[in-house]
Coordinates of C-alpha atoms and ligand atoms in Angstrom, one line a residue:
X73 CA 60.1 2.7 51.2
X74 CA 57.3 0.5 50.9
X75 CA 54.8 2.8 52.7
X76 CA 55.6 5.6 49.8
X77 CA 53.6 6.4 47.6
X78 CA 54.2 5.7 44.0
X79 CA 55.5 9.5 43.0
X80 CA 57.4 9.8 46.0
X81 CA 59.0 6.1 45.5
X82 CA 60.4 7.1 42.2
X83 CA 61.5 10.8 43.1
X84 CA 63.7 8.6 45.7
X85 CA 65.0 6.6 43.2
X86 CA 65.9 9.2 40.7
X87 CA 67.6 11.3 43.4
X88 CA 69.4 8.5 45.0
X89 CA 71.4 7.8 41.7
X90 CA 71.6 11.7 41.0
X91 CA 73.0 12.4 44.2
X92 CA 75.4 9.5 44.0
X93 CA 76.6 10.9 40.4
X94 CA 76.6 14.9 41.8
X95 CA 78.9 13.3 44.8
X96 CA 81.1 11.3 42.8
X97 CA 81.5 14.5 40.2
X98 CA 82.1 16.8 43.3
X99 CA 84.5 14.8 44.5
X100 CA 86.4 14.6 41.3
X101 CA 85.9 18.6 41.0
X102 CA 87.5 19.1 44.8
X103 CA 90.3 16.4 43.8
X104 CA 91.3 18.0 40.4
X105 CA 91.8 21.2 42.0
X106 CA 93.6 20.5 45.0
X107 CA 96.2 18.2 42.6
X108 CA 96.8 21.4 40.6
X109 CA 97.1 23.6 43.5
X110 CA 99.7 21.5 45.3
X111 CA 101.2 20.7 42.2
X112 CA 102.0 24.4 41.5
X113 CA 103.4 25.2 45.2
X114 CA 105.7 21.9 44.4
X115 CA 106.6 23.6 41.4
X116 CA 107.6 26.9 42.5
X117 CA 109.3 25.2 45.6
X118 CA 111.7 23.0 43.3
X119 CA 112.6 25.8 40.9
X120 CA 113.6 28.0 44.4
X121 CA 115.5 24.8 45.2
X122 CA 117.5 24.5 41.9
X123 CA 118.1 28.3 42.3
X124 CA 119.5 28.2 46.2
X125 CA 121.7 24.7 45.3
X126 CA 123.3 26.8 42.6
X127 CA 124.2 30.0 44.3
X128 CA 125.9 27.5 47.4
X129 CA 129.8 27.9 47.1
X130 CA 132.7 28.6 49.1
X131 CA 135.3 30.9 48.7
X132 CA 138.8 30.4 50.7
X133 CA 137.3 28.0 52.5
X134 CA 134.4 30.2 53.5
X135 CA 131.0 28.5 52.7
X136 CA 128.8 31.3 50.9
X137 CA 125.3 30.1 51.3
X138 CA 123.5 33.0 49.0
X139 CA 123.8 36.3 48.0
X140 CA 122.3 38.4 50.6
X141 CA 121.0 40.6 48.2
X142 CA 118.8 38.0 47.8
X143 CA 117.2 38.2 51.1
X144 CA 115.9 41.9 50.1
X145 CA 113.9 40.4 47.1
X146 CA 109.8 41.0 48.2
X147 CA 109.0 37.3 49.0
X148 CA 111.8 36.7 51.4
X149 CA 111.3 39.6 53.6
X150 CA 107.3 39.9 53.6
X151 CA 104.6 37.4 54.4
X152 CA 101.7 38.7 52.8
X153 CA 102.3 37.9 49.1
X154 CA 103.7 34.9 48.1
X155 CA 106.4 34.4 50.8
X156 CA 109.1 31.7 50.4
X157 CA 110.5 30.8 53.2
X158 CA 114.3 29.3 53.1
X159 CA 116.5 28.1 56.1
X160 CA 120.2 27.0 56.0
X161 CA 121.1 24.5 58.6
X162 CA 124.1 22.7 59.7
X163 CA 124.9 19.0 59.7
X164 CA 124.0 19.4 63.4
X165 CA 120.6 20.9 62.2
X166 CA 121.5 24.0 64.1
X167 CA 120.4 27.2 61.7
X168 CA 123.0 28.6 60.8
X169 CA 120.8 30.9 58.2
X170 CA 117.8 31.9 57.1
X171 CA 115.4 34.2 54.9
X172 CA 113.8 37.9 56.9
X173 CA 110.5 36.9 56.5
X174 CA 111.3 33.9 58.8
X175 CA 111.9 36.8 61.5
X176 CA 112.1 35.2 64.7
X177 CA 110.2 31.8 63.9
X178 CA 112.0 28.9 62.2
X179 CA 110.9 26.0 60.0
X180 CA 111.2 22.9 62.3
X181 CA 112.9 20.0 60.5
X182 CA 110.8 16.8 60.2
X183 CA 112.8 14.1 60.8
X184 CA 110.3 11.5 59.0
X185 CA 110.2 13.5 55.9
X186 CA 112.7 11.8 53.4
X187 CA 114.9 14.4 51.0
X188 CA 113.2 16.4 48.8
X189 CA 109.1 14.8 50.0
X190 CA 107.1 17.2 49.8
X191 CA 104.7 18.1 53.4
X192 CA 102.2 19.7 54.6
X193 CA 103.5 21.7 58.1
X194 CA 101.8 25.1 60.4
X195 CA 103.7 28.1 60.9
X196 CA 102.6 31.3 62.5
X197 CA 99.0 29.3 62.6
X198 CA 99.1 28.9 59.0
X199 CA 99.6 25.9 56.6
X200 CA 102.5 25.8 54.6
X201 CA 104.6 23.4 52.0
X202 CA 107.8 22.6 53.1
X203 CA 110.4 20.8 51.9
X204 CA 114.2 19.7 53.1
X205 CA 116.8 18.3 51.7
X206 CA 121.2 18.0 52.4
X207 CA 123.5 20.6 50.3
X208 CA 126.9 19.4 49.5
X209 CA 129.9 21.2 48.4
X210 CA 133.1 19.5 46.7
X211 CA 130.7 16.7 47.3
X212 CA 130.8 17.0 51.4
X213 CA 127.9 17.1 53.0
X214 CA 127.9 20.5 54.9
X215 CA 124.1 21.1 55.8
X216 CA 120.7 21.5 54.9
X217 CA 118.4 23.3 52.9
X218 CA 114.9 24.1 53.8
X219 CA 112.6 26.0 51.5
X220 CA 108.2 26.7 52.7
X221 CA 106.0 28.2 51.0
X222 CA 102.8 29.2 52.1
X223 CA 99.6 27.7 51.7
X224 CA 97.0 29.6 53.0
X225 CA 95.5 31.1 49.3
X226 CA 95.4 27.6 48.2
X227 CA 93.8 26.6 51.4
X228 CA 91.1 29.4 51.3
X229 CA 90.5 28.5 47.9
X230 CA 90.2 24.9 48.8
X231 CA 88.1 25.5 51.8
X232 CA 86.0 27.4 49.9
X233 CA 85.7 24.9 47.0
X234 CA 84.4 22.7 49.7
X235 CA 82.1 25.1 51.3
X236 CA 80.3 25.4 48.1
X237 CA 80.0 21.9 47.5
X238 CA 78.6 21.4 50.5
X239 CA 76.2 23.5 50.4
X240 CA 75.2 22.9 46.6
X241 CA 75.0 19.6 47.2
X242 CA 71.8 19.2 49.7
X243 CA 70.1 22.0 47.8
X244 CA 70.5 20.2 44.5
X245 CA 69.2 17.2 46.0
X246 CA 66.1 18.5 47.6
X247 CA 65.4 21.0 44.5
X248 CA 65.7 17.8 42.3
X249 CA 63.6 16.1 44.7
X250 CA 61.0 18.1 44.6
X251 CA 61.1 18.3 40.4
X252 CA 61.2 14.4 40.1
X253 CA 58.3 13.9 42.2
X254 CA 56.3 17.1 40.4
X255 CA 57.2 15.5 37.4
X256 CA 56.6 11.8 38.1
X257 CA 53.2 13.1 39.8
X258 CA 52.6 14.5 36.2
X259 CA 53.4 11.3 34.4
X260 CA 51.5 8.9 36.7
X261 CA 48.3 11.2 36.3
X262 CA 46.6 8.8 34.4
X263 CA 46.7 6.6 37.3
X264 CA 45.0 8.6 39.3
X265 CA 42.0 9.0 36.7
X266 CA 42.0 4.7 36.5
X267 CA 41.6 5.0 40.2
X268 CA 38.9 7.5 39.9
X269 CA 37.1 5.5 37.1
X270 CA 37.6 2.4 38.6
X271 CA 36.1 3.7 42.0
X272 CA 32.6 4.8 40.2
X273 CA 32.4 1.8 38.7
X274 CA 29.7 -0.6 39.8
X275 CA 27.7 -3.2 38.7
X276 CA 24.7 -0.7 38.1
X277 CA 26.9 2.1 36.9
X278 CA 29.5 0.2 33.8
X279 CA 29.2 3.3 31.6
X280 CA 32.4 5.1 32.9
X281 CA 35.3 4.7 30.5
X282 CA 39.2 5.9 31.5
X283 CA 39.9 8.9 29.5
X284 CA 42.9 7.7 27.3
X285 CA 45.8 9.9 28.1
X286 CA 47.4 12.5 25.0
X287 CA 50.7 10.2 25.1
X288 CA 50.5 6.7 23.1
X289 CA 52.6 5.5 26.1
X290 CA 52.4 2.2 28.5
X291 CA 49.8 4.4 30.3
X292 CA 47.7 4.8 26.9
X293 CA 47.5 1.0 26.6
X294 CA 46.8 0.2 30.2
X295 CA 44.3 2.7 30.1
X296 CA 42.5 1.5 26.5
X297 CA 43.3 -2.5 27.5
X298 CA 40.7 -1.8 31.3
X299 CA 38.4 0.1 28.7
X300 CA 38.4 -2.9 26.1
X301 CA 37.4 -5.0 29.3
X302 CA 35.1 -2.7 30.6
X303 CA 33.4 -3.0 27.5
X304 CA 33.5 -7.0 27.4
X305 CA 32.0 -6.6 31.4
X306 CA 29.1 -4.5 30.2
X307 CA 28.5 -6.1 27.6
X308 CA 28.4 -9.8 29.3
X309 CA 26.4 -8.0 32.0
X310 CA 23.8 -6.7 29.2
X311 CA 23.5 -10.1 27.9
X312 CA 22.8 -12.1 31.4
X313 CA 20.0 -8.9 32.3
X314 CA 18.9 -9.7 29.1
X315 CA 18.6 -13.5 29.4
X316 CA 17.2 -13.2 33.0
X317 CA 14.2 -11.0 31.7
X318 CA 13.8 -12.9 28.4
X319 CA 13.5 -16.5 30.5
X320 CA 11.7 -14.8 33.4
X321 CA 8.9 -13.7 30.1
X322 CA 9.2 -16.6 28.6
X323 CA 8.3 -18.9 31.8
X324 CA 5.8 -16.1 32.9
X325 CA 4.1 -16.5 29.8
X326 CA 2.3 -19.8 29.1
X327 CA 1.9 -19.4 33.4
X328 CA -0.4 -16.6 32.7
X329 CA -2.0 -18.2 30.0
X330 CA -2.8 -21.4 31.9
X331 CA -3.8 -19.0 34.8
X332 CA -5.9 -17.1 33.0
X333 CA -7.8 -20.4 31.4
X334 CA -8.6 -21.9 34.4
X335 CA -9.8 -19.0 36.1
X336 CA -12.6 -18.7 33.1
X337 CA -12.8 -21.8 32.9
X338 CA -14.1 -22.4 36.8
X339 CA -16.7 -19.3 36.5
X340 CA -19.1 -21.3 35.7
X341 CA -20.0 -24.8 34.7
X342 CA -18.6 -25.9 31.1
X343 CA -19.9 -28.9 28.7
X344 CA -17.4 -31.6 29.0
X345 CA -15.9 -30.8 24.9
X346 CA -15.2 -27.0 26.2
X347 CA -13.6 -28.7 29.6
X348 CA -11.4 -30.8 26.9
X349 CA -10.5 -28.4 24.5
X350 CA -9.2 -25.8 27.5
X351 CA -7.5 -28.4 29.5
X352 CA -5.7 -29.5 26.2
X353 CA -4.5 -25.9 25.7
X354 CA -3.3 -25.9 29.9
X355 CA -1.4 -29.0 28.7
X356 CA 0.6 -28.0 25.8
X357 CA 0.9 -24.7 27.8
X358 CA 3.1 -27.0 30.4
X359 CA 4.6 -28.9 27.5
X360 CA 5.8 -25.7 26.2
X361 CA 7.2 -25.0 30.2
X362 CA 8.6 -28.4 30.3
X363 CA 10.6 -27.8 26.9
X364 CA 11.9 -24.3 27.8
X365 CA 12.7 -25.3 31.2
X366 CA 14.5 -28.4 30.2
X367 CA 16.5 -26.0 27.4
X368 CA 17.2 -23.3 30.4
X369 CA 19.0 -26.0 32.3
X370 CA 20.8 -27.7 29.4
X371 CA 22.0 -23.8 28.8
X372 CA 23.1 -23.5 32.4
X373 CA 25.1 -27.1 32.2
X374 CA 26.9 -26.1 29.3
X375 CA 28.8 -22.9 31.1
X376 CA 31.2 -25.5 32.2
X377 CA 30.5 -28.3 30.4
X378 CA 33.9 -28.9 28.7
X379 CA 35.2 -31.3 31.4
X380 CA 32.4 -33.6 31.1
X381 CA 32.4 -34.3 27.4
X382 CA 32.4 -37.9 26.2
X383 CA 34.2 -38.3 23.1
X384 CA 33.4 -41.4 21.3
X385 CA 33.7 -43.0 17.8
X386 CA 30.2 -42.3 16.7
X387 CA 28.5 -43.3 13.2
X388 CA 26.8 -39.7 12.2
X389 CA 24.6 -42.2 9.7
X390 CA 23.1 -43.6 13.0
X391 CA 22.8 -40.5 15.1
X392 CA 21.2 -38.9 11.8
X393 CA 18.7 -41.7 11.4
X394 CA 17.7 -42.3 15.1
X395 CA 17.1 -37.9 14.8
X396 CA 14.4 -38.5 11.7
X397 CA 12.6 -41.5 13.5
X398 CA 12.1 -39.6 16.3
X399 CA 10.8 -36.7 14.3
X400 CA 8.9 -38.8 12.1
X401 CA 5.3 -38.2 13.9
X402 CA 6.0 -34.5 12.8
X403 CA 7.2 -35.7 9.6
X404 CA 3.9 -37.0 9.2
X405 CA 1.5 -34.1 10.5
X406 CA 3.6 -32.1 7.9
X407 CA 3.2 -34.4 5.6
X408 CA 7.5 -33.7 4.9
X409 CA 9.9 -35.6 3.6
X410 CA 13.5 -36.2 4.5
X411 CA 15.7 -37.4 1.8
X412 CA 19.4 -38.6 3.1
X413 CA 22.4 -39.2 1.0
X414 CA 24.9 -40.4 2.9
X415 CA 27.9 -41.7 0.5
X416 CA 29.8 -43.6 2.8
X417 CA 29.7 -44.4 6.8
X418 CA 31.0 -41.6 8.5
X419 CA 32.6 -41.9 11.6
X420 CA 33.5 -38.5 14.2
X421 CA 34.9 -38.6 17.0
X422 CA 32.4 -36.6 19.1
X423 CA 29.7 -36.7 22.3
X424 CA 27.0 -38.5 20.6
X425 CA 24.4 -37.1 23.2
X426 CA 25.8 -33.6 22.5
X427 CA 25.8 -34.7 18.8
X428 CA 21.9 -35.5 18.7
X429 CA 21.1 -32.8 20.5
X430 CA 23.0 -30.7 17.5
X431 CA 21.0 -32.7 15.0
X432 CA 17.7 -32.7 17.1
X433 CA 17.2 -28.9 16.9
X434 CA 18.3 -28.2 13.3
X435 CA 16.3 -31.4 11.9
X436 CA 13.5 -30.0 14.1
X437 CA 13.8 -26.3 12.9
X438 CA 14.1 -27.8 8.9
X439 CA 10.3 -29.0 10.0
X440 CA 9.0 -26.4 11.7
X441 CA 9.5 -23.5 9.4
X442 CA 9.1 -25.7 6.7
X443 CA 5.7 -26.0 4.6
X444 CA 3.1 -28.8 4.5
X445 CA 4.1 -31.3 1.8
X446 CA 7.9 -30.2 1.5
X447 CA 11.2 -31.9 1.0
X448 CA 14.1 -31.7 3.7
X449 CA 17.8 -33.2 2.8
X450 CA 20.5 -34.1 4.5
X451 CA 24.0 -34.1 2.7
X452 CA 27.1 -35.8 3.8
X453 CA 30.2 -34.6 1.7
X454 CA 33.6 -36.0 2.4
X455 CA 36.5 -33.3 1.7
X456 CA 40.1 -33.1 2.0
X457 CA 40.7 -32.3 5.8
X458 CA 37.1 -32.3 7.1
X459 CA 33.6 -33.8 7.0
X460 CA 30.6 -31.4 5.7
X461 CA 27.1 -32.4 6.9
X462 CA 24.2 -29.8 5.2
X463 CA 20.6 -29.8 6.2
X464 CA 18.9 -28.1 4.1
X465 CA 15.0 -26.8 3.7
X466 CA 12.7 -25.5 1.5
X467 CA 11.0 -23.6 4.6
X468 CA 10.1 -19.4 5.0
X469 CA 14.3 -18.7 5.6
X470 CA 16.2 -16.5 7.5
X471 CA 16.5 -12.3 6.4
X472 CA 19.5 -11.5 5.5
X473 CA 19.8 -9.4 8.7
X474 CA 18.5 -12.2 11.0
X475 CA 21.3 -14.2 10.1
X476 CA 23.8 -13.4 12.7
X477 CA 21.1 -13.1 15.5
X478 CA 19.8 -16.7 14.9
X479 CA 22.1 -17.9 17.4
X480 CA 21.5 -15.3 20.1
X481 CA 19.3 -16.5 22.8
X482 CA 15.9 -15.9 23.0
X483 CA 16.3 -14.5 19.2
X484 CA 13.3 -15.4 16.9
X485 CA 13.2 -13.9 13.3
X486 CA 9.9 -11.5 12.5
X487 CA 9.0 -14.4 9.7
X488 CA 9.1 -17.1 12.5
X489 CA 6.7 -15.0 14.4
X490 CA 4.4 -14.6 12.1
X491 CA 4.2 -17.9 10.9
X492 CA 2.6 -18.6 14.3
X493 CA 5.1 -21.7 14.4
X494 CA 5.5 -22.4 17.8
X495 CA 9.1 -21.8 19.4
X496 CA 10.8 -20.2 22.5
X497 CA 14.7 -19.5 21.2
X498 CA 16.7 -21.2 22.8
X499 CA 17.2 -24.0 20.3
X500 CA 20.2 -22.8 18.2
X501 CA 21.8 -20.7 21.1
X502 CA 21.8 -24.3 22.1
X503 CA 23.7 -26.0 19.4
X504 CA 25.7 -22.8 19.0
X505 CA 27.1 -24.1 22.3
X506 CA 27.5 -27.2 21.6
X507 CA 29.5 -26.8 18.4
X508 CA 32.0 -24.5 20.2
X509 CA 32.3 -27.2 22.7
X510 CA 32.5 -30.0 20.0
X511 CA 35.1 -27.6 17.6
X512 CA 32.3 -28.2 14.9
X513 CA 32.0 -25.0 12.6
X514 CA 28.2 -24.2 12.0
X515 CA 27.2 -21.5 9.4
X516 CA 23.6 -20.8 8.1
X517 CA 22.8 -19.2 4.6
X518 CA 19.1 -18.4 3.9
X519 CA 17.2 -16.2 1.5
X520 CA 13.3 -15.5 2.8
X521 CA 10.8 -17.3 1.1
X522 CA 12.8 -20.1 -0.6
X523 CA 14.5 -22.2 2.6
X524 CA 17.9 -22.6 4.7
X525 CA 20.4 -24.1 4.8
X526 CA 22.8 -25.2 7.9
X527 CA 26.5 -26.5 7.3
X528 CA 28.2 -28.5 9.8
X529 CA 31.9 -28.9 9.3
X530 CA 34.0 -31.6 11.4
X531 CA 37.5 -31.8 11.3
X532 CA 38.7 -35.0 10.8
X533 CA 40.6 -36.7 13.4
X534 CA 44.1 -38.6 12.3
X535 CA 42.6 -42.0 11.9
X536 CA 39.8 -40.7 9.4
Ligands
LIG1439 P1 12.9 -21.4 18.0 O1 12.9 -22.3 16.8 O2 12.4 -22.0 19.3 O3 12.3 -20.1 17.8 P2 15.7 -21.4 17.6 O4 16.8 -20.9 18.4 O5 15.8 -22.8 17.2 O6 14.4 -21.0 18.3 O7 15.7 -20.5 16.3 C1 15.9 -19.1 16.4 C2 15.2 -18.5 15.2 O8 15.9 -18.7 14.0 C3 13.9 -19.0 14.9 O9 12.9 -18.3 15.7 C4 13.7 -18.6 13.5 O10 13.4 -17.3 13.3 C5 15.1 -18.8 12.9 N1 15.3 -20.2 12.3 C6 15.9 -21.2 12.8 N2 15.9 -22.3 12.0 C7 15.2 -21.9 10.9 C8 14.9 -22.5 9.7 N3 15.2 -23.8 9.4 N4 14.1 -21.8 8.8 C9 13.8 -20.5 9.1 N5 14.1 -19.9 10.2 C10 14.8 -20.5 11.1

């Protein structure tokens, strides 16, 4: 059963408890009729009894056992239509009468047969009902009656009945064989076009979908459910092709660039300020590969990172102000200012690496798109169930558009271009990251030309 194929496994099925109900119902059919049969024979036979008991009587002491006008009735001398058969014996069981049709044969008494039990018996090679009983007169036993009739149209019938049956009953199995498995290889079609679909799938070719089948059956869903996650495949696929050729640019890049300088640059002989000002640019070139490279592999730790979190009680009001010192030689080239008002101490329980790396890139975004001589804040607001922490900046801001790309990877706004501020995209993918590993919510509004601003929201833990 295992080796079948799916049709073919549930045409089995279907037929096995079809042909177990066709059986059951044939064999109530066969049963019904050959109770109705025999119970008309036994009938007829008791009614010819009554009749022959009655017409017993003796007459001077001479026993009259029938009229033998009777014997001259049609079904007493011939066999062919509905004979009945009588036979008068002694108490010796020595015939002492019996009906023409019986010519020279006689009905043989059964010995095992109680009085008036009705059995099957053959004469003349046919089957016939017999039954026997003792006839009393003046309530002395003085013999017995026995009274047959034949079977054989009941029989015939029977046989036939069974013939039928018998035959029906293979052919209706294999024609409803053959329909269940048409039908079930009609139903399971869909399967076959998931196999189909699923076979010209590769990781080159994602394109192929499963056409959904007209029926909004199980089918339907299974179908539409390997679609859905085709789609999520592709699209995850898309993203890491993506990233691969957006990091293999990006690190290509300032390669190139420091190629390309030091190839002028040894053409011919240089003063010593043009050596300095070219090997400064090769420097900040590998600065700029350093950063990205270091980002690249932060990126590739956090894919599994979750495991390897260390939660901690952490002040935000010293993560926040370790974050500005360390920004403050920017602060200063900028000519910014960072303005904090923190109410209270607020205490998370968070990663505080993780945490400053959050902080890092969104106090270092607030200065980089920011103009010379702005102000930056930093807003800590207590609320009911959760801690809000809002950096804001007075910097070019984010289209409206841009705003659900600034966390993509590799994603940098057309006003970030052109500002000619230096940045590779990674940063916010970054703390994207990070705040789904953290459970911190981060949101951005923005208008262009006036400044950002980036909410963190912490949920506070039970002891807050
Ligand atoms: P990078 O700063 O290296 O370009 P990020 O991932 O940190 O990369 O930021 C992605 C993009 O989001 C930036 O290129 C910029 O277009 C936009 N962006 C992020 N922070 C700000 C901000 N404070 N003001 C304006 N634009 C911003």
């Amino acid at each position: 059963m295992a080796q079948l194929s799916f049709k073919n496994r549930i045409a089995f099925s279907y037929i096995l408890i079809t042909g177990l109900l066709i059986f059951v119902v044939f064999l109530a059919i066969y049963y019904i009729v050959k109770y109705t049969v025999y119970n008309h024979v036994d009938n007829a036979i008791s009614i010819e009894i009554e009749n022959h008991l009655e017409e017993i009587n003796t007459k001077n002491g001479t026993l009259y056992l029938i009229d033998l006008d009777e014997w001259k009735e049609r079904e007493h001398i011939t066999i062919d239509v509905n004979p009945v058969f009588i036979q008068f014996l002694d108490t010796n069981k020595v015939i002492i009468e019996k009906s023409p049709n019986l010519k020279k044969q006689s009905l043989a008494y059964n010995s095992k047969a109680a009085p008036y039990e009705f059995f099957d018996t053959t004469m003349f090679g046919y089957t016939i009902r017999q039954v026997q009983l003792p006839f009393y007169v003046n309530k002395e036993k003085r013999g017995y009656l026995m009274i047959a009739m034949s079977l054989s149209d009941s029989k015939k019938v029977l046989d036939k009945l069974f013939d039928v049956m018998s035959i029906a009953f293979p052919v209706i199995l294999l024609l409803l064989f053959f329909l269940a498995r048409f039908f079930a290889g009609r139903s399971i079609q869909p399967i076959n076009s998931i196999i189909g679909t699923a076979n010209s799938i590769t990781k080159d070719h994602l394109k192929a979908r499963i056409p959904l089948p007209q029926n909004k059956d199980e089918l339907y869903v299974l179908s539409q459910t390997i679609n859905n996650l085709l789609e999520r495949i592709e699209a995850t696929i898309q993203r890491e092709k993506q990233f691969t050729s957006d990091a293999s640019h990006e690190l290509r890049t300032p390669l190139t660039v420091i190629k390309g300088t030091l190839e002028v640059l040894i053409r011919k002989p240089r003063d010593t300020s043009e050596y300095h000002e070219k090997i400064n640019y090769c420097i900040s070139e590998v600065d700029r590969l350093n950063r990205l490279v270091d980002q690249l592999l932060l990126l590739a730790r956090f894919e599994n990172q979750r495991q390897q979190l260390k939660i901690e009680k952490v002040l935000f009001n010293d993560v926040i102000s370790e974050t500005i010192l360390h920004f403050s030689n920017e602060l200063k080239v900028k000519n910014c200012s960072i303005s904090v008002s923190l109410s209270k101490e607020f205490y998370i329980k968070t990663d505080a690496h993780l945490l400053s790396i959050v902080l890092s890139n969104l106090v270092s975004n607030a200065i980089k798109y920011s103009r010379n001589d702005s102000k930056i804040e930093i807003i800590a607001k207590e609320k009911l169930e959760h801690f809000e922490f809002l950096i804001i900046d007075n910097g070019i801001g984010i289209a409206a558009h841009d705003l659900e790309n600034v966390f993509e990877q590799f994603f940098r706004s057309k006003e970030a271009l052109n500002s000619e501020v230096k940045g590779i995209g990674l940063g916010l993918s970054i703390v994207k990251k990070i705040t789904e590993l953290l459970n911190i919510t981060i949101t951005v509004s923005s208008e262009v030309g006036k400044g950002s601003v980036f909410r963190l929201v912490f949920e506070k833990s039970d002891n807050d």
